[in-house]
PDB file of C-alpha atoms in Angstrom:
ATOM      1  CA  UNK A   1     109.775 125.436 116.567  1.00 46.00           C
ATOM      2  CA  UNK A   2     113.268 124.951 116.622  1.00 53.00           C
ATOM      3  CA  UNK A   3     114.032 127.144 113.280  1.00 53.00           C
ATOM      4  CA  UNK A   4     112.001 130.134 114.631  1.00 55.00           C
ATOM      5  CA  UNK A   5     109.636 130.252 112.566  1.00 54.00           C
ATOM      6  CA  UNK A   6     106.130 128.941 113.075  1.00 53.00           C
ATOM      7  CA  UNK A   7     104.804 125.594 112.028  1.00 54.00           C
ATOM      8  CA  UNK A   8     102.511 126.638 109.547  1.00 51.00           C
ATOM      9  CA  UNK A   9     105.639 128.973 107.880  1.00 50.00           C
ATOM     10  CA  UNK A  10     107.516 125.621 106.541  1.00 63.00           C
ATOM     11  CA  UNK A  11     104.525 123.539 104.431  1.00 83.00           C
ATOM     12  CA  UNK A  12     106.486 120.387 104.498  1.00 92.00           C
ATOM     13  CA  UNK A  13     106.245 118.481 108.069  1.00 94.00           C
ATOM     14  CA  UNK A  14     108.916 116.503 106.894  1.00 94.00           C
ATOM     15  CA  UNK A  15     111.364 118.964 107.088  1.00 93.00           C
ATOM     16  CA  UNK A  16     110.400 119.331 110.640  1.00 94.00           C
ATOM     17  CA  UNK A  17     112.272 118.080 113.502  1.00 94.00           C
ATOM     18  CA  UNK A  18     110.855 114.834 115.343  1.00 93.00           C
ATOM     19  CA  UNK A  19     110.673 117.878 118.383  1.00 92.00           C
ATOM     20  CA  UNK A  20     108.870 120.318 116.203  1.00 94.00           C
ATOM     21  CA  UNK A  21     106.636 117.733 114.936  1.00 94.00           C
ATOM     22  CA  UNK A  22     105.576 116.304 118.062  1.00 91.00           C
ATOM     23  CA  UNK A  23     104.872 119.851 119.497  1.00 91.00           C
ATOM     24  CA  UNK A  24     102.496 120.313 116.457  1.00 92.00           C
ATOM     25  CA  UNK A  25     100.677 116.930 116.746  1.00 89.00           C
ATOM     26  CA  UNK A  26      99.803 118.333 120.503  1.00 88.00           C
ATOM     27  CA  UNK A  27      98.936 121.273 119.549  1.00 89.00           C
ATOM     28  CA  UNK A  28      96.630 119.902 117.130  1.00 89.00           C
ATOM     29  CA  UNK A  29      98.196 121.774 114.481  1.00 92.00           C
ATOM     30  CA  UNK A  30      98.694 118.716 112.911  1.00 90.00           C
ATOM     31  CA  UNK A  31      97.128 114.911 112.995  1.00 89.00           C
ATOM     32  CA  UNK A  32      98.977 112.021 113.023  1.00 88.00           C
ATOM     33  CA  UNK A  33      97.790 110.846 109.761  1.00 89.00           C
ATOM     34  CA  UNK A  34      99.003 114.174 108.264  1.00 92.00           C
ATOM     35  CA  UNK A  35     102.012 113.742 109.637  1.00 92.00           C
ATOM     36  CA  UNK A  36     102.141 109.959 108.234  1.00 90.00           C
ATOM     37  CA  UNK A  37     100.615 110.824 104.475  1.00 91.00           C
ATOM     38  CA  UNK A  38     104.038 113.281 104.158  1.00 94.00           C
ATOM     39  CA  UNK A  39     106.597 110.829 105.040  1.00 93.00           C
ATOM     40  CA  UNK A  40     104.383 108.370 102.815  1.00 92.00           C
ATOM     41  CA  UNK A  41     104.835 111.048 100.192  1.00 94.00           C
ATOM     42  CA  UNK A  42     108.436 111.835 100.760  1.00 94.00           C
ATOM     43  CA  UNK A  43     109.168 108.358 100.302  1.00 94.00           C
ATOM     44  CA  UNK A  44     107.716 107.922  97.377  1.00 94.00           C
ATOM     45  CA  UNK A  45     109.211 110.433  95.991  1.00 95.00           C
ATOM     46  CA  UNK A  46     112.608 109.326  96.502  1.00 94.00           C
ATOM     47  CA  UNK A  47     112.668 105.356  97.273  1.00 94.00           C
ATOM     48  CA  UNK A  48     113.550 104.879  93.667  1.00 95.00           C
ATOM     49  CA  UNK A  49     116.346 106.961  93.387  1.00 96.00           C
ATOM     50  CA  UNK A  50     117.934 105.721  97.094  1.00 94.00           C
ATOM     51  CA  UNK A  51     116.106 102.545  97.467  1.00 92.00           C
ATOM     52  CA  UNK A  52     116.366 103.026 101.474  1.00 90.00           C
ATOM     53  CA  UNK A  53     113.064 100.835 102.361  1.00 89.00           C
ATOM     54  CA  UNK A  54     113.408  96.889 101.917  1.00 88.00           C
ATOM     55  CA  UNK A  55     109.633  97.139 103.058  1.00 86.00           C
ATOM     56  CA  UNK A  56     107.212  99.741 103.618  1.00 84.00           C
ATOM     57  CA  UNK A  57     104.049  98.382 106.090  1.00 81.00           C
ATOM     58  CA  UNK A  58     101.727 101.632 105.920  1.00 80.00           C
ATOM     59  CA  UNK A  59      98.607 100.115 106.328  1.00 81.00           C
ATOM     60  CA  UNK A  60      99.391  99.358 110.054  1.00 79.00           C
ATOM     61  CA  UNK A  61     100.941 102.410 110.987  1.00 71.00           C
ATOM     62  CA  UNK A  62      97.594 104.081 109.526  1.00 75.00           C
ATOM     63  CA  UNK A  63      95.834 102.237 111.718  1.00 77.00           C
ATOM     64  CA  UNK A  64      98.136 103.353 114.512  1.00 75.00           C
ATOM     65  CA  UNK A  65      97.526 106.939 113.597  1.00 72.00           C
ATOM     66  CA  UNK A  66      93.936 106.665 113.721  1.00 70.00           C
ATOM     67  CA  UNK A  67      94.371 104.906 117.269  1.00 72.00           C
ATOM     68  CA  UNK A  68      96.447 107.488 119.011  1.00 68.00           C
ATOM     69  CA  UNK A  69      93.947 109.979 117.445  1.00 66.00           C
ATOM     70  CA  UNK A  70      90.902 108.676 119.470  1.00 66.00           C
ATOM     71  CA  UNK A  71      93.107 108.200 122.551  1.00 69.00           C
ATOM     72  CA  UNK A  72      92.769 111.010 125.043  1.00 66.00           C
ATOM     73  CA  UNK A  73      95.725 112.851 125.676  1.00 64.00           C
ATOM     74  CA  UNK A  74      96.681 112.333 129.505  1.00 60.00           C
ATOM     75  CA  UNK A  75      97.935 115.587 129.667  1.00 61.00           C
ATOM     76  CA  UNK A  76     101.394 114.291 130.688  1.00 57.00           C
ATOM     77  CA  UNK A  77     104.407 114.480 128.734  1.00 57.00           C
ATOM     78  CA  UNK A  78     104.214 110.365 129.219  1.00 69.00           C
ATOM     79  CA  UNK A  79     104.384 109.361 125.358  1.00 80.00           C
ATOM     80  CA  UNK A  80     106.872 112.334 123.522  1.00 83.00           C
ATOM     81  CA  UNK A  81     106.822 110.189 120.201  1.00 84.00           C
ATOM     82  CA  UNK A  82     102.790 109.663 120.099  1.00 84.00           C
ATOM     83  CA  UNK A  83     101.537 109.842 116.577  1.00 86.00           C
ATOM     84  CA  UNK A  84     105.275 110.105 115.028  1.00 90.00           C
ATOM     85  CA  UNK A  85     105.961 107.925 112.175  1.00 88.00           C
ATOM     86  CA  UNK A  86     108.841 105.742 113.097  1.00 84.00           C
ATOM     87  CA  UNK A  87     111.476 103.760 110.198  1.00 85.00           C
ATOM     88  CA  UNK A  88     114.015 100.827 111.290  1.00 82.00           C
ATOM     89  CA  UNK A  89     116.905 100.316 109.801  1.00 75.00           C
ATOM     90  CA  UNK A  90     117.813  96.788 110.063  1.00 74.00           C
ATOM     91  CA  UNK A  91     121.245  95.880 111.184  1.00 62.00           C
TER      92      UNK A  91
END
């Protein structure tokens, strides 16, 4: 982890870096769909005061999760952002 400190030291995987995340998912030190309830969590918590979602689709990104769970890893460093939750900001 980028900060030094091990991954189970900071409780809050949003705090992580994308990096430090994906190492973790990996590592199996954390699923995808942990990963995804957080950011769910995060942005609950503060959508209201910053309003910085026009839409939030969870329900297919949950599915996502659960997909790239029951995929076999290929062992190659072929997919760096499998299983991270990923926000667009329109333009």
């Amino acid at each position: 982890m980028s900060s030094g400190k091990p991954l189970h030291a900071m409780s809050d995987p949003t705090a992580w870096s994308m990096s430090d995340a994906a190492r973790a998912l990996k590592a199996r030190q954390l699923s995808a769909d942990e990963l995804l309830q957080s950011c769910l969590q995060r942005i609950a918590q503060w959508q209201p005061q910053i309003n910085a979602f026009v839409a939030l689709e969870a329900a297919p990104e949950a599915r996502m999760t659960t997909r790239a769970a029951q995929t076999p890893d290929s062992g190659a460093n072929d997919q760096p952002l499998r299983g991270i939750p990923l926000a667009h900001k329109d333009m």
